[in-house]
Coordinates of C-alpha atoms and ligand atoms in Angstrom, one line a residue:
X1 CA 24.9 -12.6 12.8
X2 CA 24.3 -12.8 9.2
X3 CA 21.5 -16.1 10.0
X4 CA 20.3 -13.6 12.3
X5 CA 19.4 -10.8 10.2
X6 CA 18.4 -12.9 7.4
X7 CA 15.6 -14.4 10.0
X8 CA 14.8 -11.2 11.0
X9 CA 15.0 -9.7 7.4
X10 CA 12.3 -12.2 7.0
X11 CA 10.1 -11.7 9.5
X12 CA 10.1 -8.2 8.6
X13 CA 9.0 -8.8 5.2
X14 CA 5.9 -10.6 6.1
X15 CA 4.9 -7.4 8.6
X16 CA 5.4 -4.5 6.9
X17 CA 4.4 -3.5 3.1
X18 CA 6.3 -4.1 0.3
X19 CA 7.5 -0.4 -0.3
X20 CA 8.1 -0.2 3.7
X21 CA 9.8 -3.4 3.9
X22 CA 12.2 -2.2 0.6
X23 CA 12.2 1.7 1.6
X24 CA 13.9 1.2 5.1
X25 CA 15.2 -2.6 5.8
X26 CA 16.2 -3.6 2.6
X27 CA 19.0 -0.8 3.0
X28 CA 20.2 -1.9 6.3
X29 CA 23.7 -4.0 7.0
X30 CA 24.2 -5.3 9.7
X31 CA 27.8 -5.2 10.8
X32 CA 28.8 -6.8 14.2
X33 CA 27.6 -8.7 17.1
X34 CA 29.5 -8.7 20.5
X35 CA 28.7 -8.3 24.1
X36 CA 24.7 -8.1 23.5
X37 CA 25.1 -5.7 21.0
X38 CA 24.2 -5.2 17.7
X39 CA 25.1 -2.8 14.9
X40 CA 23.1 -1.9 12.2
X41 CA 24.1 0.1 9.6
X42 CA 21.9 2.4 7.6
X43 CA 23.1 4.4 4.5
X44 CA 21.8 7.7 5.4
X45 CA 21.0 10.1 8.3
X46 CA 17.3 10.1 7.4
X47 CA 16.9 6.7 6.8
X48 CA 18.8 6.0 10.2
X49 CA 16.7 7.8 12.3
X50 CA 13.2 6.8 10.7
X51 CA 14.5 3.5 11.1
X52 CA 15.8 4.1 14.6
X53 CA 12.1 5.4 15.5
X54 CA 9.9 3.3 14.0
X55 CA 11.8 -0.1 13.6
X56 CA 14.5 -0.8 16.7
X57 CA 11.7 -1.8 19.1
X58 CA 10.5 -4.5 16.6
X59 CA 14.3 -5.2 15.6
X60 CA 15.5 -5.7 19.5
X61 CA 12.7 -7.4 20.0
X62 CA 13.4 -10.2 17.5
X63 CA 17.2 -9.8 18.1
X64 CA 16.7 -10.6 22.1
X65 CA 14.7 -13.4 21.2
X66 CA 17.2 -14.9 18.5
X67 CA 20.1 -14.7 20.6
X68 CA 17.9 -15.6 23.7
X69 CA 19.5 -12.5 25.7
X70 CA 18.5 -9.1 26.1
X71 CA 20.0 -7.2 22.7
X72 CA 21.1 -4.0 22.7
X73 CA 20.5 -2.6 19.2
X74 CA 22.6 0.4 17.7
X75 CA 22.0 1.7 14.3
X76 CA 25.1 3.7 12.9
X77 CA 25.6 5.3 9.4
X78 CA 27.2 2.9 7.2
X79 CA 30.8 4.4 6.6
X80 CA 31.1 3.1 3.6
X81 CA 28.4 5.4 2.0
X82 CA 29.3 7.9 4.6
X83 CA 32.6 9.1 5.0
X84 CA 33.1 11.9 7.2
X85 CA 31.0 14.2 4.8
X86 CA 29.9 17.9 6.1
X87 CA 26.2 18.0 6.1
X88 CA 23.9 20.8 4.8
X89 CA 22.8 22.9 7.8
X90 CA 19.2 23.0 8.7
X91 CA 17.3 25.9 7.0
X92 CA 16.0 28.3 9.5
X93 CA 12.5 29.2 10.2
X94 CA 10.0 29.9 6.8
X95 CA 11.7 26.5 5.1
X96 CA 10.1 23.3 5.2
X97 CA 6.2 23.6 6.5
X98 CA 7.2 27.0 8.2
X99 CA 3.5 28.0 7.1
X100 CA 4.9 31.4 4.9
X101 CA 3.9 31.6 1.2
X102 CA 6.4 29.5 0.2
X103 CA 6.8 26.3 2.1
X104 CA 6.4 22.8 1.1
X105 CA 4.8 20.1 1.6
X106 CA 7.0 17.7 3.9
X107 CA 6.3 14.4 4.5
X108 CA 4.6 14.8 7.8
X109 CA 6.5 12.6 9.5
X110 CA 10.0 13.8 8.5
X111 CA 10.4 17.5 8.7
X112 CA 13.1 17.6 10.6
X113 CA 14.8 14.6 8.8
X114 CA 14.4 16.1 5.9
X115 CA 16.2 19.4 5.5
X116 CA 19.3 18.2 6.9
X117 CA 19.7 15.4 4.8
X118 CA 21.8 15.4 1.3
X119 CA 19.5 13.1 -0.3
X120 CA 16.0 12.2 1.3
X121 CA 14.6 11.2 -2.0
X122 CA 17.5 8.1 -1.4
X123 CA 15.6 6.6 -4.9
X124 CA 15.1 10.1 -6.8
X125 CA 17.6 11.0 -9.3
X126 CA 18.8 14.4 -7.2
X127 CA 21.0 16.3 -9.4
X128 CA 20.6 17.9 -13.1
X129 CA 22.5 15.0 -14.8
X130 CA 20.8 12.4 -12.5
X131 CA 17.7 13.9 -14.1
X132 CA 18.8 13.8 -17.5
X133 CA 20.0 10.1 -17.5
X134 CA 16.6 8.7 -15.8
X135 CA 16.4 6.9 -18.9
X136 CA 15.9 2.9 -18.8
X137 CA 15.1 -0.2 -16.8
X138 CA 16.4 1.0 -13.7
X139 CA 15.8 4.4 -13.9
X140 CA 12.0 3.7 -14.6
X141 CA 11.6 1.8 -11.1
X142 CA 9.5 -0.3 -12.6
X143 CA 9.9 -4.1 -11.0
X144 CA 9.9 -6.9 -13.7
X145 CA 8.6 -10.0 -11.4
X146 CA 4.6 -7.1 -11.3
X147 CA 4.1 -8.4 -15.0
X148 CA 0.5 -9.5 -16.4
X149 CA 1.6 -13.4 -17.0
X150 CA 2.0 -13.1 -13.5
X151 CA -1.1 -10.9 -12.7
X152 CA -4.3 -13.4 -11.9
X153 CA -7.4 -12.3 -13.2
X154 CA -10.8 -12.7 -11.9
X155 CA -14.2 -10.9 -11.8
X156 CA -12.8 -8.0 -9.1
X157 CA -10.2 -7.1 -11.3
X158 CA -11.2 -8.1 -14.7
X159 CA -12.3 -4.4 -15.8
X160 CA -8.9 -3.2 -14.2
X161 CA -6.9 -5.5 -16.6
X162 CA -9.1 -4.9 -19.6
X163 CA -8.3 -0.8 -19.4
X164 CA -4.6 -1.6 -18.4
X165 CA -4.3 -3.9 -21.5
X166 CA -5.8 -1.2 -23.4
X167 CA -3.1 1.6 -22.2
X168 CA -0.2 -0.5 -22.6
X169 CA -1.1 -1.3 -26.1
X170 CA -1.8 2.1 -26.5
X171 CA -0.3 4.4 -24.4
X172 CA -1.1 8.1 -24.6
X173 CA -4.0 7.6 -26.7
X174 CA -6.9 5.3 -25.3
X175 CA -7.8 6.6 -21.5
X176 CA -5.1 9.6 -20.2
X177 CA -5.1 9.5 -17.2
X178 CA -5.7 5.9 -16.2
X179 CA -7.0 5.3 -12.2
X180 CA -6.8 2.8 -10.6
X181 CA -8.7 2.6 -7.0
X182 CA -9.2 0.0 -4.2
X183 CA -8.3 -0.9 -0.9
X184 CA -5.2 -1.9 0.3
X185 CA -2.8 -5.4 -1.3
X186 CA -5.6 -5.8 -3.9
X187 CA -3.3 -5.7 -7.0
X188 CA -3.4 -1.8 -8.0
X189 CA 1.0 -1.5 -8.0
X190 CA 1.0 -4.7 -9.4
X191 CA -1.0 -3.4 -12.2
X192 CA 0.6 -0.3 -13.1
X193 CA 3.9 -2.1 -13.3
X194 CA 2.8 -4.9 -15.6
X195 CA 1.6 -1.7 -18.0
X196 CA 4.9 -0.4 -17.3
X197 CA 7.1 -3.6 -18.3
X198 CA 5.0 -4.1 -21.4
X199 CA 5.4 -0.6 -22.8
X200 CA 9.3 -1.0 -22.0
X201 CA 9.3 -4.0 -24.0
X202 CA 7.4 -3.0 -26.7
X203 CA 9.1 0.8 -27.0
X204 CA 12.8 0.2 -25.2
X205 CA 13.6 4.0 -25.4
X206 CA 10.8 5.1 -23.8
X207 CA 11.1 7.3 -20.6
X208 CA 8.9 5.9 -18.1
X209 CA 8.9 6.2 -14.3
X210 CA 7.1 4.4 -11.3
X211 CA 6.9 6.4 -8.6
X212 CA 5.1 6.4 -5.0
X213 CA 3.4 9.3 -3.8
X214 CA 5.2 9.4 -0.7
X215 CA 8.7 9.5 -3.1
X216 CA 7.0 12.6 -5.3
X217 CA 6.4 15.0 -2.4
X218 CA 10.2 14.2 -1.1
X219 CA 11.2 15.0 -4.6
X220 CA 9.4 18.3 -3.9
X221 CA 10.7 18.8 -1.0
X222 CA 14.3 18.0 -2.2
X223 CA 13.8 20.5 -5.2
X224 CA 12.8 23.1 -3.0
X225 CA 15.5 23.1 -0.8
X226 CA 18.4 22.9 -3.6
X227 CA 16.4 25.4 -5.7
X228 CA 16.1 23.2 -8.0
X229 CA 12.8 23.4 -9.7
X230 CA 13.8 23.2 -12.8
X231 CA 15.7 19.9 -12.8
X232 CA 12.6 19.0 -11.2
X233 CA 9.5 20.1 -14.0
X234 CA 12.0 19.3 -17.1
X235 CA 12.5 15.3 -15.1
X236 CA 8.7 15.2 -14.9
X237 CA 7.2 16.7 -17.7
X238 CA 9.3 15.1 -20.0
X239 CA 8.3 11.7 -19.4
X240 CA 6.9 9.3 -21.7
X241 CA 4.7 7.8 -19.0
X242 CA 4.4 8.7 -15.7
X243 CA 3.2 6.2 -13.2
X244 CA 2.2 7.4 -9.7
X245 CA 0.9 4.8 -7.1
X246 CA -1.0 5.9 -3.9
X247 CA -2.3 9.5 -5.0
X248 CA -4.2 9.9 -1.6
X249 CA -0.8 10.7 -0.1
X250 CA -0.8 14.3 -1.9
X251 CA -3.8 15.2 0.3
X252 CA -3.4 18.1 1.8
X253 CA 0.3 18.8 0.5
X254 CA -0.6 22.1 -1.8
X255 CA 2.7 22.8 -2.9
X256 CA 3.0 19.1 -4.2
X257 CA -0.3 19.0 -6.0
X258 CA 0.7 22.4 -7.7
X259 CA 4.0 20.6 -9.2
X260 CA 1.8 17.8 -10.2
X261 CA -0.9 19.9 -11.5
X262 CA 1.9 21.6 -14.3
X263 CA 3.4 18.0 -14.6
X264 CA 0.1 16.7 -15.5
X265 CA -1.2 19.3 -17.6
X266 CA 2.1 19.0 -19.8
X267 CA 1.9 15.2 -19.7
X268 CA -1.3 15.2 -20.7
X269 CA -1.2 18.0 -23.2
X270 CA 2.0 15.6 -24.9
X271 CA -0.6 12.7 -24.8
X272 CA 2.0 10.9 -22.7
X273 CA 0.7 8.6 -20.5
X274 CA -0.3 8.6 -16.9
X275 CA -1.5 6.3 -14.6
X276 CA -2.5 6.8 -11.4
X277 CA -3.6 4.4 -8.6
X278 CA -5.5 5.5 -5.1
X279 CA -7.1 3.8 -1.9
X280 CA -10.2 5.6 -3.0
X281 CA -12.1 7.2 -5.8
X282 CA -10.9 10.8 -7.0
X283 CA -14.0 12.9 -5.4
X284 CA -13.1 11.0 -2.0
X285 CA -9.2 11.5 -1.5
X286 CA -9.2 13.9 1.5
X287 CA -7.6 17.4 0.8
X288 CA -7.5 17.1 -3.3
X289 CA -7.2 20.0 -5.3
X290 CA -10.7 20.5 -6.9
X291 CA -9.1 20.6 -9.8
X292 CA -7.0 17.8 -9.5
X293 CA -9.8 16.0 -8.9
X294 CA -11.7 17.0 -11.6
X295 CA -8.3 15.6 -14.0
X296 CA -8.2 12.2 -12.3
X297 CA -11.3 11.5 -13.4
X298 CA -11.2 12.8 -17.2
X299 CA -9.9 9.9 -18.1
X300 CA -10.8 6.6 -16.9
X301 CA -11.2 5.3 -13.5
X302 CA -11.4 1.3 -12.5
X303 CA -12.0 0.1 -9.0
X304 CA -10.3 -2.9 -8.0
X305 CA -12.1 -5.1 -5.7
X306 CA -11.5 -7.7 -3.3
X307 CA -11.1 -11.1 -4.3
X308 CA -13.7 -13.9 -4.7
X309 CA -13.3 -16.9 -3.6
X310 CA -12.2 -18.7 -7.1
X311 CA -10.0 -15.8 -7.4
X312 CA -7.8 -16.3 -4.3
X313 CA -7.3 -20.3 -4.8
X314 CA -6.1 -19.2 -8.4
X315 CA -3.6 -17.0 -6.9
X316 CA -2.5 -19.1 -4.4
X317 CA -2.3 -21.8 -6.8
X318 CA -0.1 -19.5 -9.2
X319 CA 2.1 -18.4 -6.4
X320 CA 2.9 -21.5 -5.1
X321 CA 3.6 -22.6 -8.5
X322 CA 6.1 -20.0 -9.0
X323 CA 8.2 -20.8 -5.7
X324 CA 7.8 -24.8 -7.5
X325 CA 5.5 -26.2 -5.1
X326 CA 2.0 -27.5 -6.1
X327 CA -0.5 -26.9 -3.6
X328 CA -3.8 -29.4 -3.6
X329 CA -6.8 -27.8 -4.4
X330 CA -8.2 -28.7 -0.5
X331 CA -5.8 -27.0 0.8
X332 CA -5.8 -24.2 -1.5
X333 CA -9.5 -23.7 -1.0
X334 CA -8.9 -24.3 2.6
X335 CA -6.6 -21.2 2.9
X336 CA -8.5 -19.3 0.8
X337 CA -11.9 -20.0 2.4
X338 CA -10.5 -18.7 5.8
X339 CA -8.6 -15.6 4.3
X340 CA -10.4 -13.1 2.7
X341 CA -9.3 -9.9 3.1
X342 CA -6.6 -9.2 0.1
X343 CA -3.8 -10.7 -1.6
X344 CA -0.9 -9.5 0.4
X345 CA -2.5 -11.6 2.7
X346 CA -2.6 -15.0 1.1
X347 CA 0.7 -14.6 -0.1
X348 CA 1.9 -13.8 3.3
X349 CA 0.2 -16.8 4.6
X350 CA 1.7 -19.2 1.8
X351 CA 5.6 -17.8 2.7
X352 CA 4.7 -19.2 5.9
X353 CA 3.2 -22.5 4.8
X354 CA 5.8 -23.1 3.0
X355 CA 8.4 -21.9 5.2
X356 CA 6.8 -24.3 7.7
X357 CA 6.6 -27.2 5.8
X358 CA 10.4 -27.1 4.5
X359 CA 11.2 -26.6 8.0
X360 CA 9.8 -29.5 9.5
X361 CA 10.3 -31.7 6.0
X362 CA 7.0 -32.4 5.8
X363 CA 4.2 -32.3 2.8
X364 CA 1.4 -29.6 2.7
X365 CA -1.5 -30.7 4.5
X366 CA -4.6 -29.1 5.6
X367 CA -3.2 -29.9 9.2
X368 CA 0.1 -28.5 8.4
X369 CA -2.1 -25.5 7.0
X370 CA -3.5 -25.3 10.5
X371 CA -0.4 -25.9 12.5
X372 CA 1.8 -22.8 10.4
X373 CA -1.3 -20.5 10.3
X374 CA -2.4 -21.2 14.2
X375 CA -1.7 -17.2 14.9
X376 CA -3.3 -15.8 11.9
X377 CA -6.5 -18.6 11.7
X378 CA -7.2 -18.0 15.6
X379 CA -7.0 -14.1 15.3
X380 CA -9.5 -14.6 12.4
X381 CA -11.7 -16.8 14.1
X382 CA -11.8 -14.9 17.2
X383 CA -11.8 -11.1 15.9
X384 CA -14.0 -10.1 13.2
X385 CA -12.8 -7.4 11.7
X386 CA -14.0 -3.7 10.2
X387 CA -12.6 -4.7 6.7
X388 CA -14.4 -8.2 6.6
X389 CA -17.4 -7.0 7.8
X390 CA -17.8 -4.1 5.0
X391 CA -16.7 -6.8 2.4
X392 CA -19.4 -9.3 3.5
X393 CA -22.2 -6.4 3.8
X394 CA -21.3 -5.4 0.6
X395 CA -21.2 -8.4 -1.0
X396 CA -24.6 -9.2 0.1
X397 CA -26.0 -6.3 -1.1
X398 CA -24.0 -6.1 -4.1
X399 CA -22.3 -2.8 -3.8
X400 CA -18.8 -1.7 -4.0
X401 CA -17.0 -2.1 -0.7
X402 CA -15.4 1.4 -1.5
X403 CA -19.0 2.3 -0.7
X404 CA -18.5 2.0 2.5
X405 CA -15.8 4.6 2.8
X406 CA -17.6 7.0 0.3
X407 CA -19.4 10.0 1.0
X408 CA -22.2 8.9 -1.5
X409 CA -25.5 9.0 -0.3
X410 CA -28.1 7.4 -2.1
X411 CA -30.2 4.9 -0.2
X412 CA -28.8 1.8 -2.0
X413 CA -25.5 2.4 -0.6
X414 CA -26.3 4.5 2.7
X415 CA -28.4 2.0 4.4
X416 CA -26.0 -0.9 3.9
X417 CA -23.2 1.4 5.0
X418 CA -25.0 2.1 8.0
X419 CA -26.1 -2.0 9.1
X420 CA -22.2 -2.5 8.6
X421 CA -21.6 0.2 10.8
X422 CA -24.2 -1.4 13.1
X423 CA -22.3 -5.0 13.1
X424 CA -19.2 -3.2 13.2
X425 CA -20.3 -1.8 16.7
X426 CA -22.0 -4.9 17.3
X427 CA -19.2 -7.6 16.8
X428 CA -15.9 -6.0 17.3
X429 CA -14.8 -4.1 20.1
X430 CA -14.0 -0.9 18.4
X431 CA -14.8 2.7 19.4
X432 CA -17.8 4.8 17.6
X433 CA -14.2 7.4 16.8
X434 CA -12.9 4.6 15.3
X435 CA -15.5 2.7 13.2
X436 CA -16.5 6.3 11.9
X437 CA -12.5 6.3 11.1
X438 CA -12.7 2.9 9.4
X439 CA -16.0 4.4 7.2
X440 CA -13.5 7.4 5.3
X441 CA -12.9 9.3 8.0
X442 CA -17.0 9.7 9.3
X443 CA -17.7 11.5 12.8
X444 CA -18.8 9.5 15.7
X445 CA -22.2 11.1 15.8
X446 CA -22.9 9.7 12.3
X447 CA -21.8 6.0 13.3
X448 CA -23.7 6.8 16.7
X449 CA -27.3 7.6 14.4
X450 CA -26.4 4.3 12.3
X451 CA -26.0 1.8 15.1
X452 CA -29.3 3.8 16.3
X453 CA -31.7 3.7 13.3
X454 CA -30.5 -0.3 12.6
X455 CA -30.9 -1.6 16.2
X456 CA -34.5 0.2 16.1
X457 CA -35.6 -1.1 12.6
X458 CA -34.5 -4.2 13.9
X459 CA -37.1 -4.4 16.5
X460 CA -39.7 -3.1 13.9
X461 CA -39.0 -5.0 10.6
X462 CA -39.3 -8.6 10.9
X463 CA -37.1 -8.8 7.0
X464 CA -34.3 -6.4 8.6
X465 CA -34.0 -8.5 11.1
X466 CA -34.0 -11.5 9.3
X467 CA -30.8 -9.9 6.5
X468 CA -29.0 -8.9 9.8
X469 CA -29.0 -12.5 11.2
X470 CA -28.4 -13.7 8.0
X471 CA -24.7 -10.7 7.8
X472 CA -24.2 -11.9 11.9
X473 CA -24.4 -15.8 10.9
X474 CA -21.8 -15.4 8.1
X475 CA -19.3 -13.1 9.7
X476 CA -19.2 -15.6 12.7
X477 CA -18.5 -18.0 10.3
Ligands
ATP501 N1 -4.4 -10.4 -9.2 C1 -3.2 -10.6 -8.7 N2 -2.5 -11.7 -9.1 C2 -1.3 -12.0 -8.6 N3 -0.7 -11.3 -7.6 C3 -1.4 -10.2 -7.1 C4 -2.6 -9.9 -7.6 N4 -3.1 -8.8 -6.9 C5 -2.1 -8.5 -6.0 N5 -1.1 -9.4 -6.1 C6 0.1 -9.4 -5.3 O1 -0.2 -9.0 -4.0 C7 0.7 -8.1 -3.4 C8 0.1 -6.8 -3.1 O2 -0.4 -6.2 -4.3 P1 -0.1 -4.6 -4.6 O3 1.2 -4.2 -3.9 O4 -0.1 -4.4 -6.1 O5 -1.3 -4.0 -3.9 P2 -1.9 -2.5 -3.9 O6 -3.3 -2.5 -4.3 O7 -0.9 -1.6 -4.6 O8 -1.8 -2.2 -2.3 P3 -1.3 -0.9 -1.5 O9 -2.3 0.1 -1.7 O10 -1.3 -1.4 -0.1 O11 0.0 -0.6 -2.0 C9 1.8 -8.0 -4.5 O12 2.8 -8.9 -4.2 C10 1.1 -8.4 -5.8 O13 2.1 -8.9 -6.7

């Protein structure tokens, strides 16, 4: 059982994200196997059932196919962090989201999870003294393996480094708040927690936290329930440096954006140190405060782009040097050549690489390349995607991919937003809804006049036909 779940431990880690994969399956034990059955044991009521819902089809899955026999998963609470224990009852009607003056900003998929569980906010401190200690290492979150020795640098991030250098040497004083924006496994948690390490190193007293977005509006939610508002604003507003990854996930939550409007203010107003990272610019993150918004950007803000080329063989270079294996440059050029998107990515396809080759015993070759990529390579060379497509068009015309998901208008950006809405129609088989999804969050009517005005220039503009051939040639590869 244990073989089992570390395979399947494994395999999880290369699907999900990091902060998924840690959130909900690092906390899992399994405890027996008998009959076709399997226990799992989670610590908590909330983390059972989220796991229950969106992880026991996957886990069955791989359990049926391990022990080659239908599986019958069950996940119980783990009675060693849960003896018999009464739990809170649910608050009635006008609590949580119950759309009166004072509700709160739940995480949408966890209402009901939430109010009936002691501790949702599993990795918040959660009581007056848990608040007071958050002092240290631990207590800031902040991982020590996301450091800048091991941050790779290259021209999509070089800008990003240079201001985070700047802050960490600094903090408080150069650019307050600091915000960091880009699309998704391009470096932007990595980034804040290499700040982070260096400012605990240099000033070991200092109280610093790391915290996801998704973690902050629980913590909301966890100090409105207990009443405990106060714990909450003295916590947060007396930070040294506050770092908060994934902003867009406030959007819409008023109540959250309120606390962290007064925590800001008071950070700010302390000069303490914030940083802030987002999938998108402030003026784009979907139901923002105005004024919010307006304080994101009064300090600095840094995209983060996708990697070149050079980039991506450095970083899979570096990470296979860290795991002791030296990759050649062929085959590090190979992988990087064929995988372009971001750097969760390539370091998911060099676990498997390597993985593979200890396997089997055999030395990193392009062909082993080939043989322990087959799944991802094929998809890629069959299916072109949204995200490539918007990285190549913008690459070609020399814009910022998160161009393609603004709401800026100028021709220099609209038009080549609109040919990559064109190819996306073109060469993938997604839905007008959805490309006009995968453009921040455009209506199908406006993807519908793109695909319209390009296929028509097209016919009328020998040069626009001539670029588009040119985009079609390169995403086909
Ligand atoms: N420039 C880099 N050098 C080395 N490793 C990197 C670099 N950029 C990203 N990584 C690694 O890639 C993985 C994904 O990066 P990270 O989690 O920081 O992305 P992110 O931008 O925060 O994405 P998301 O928005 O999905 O959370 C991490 O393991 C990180 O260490």
């Amino acid at each position: 059982m244990e073989n089992f779940w570390q395979t399947c431990s494994a395999q999880l880690e290369l699907e999900l994200t990091p902060q998924q994969f840690s959130a909900w399956i690092k906390p899992l034990v399994p405890l027996d196997y008998e009959n076709g059955k399997l226990r799992i044991a989670a610590p908590n009521r909330f983390k059972l059932d989220w796991v229950k819902s969106q992880f026991a089809s996957r886990i069955t899955a791989l359990a049926s196919q391990y022990w080659e026999a239908p599986t019958e998963v069950q996940f119980v609470l783990d009675p060693r962090t849960n003896p018999a224990r009464k739990v809170s009852p649910p608050t009635v009607n006008g609590g949580i989201g119950g759309g009166t003056g004072n509700s709160v900003d739940a995480p949408a998929v966890h209402v009901a999870d939430v109010r009936t569980v002691e501790s949702p906010a599993s990795a918040a401190p959660s009581t007056a003294n848990d608040f007071a200690n958050a002092r240290g290492r631990e207590q800031s979150r902040i991982n020590t393996d996301l450091t800048f020795d091991s941050f790779v640098t290259g021209k999509a991030n070089q800008l990003a480094r240079a201001a985070a250098i700047q802050v960490a040497n600094n903090p408080g004083v150069s650019y307050n708040p600091l915000f960091f924006y880009g699309g998704v496994g391009l470096g932007k948690t990595h980034l804040i927690h290499a700040i982070g390490n260096q400012v605990m190193a240099d000033q070991p007293g200092a109280r610093i936290r790391y915290i996801h977005a998704e973690q902050y509006v629980r913590d909301v939610v966890t100090a409105y329930q207990r009443k405990g508002f106060d714990d909450f604003k003295h916590y947060y507003h007396s930070l040294d440096m506050l770092l908060i990854d994934d902003i867009q996930f406030f959007g819409g939550k008023s109540r959250t954006q309120e606390e962290f409007f007064y925590a800001f203010e008071a950070l700010i107003a302390a000069k303490k140190q914030i940083i802030i990272t987002s999938d998108t610019y402030p003026k784009e993150i979907t139901g923002m405060d105005d004024r919010l918004i307006s304080r994101f950007d009064s300090g600095l803000t840094v995209a983060i782009e996708p990697p070149e080329l050079e980039m991506r063989v450095a970083i899979l270079l570096k990470k296979a040097k860290s795991e002791g294996v030296t990759l050649s440059d062929d085959v590090a050029f190979f992988v990087a050549k064929h995988l372009r998107s971001n750097v969760r990515e390539l370091e998911g396809a060099l676990r498997k690489i390597l993985a593979y080759s200890r396997f089997h015993g055999k030395d990193i070759s392009i062909d082993i390349v080939k043989e322990a990529l087959k799944d991802l390579l094929s998809v890629q060379n069959r299916q072109i995607s949204v995200e490539n497509i918007q990285k190549t068009v913008a690459d070609f015309f020399n814009i910022k991919v998160a161009d393609m998901y603004s709401k800026r208008r100028p021709a220099n950006i609209a038009r080549p937003r609109q040919i990559a809405m064109y190819l996306a129609k073109e060469l993938t088989q997604k839905s007008l809804p959805e490309i006009g999804e995968l453009f921040g969050g455009r209506d199908h009517t406006t993807v519908l006049h793109a695909v319209r005005k390009i296929a028509q220039d097209r016919t009328k503009n020998p040069e626009c036909n001539h670029e588009l051939h040119v985009l079609e040639q390169t995403l086909k590869g």
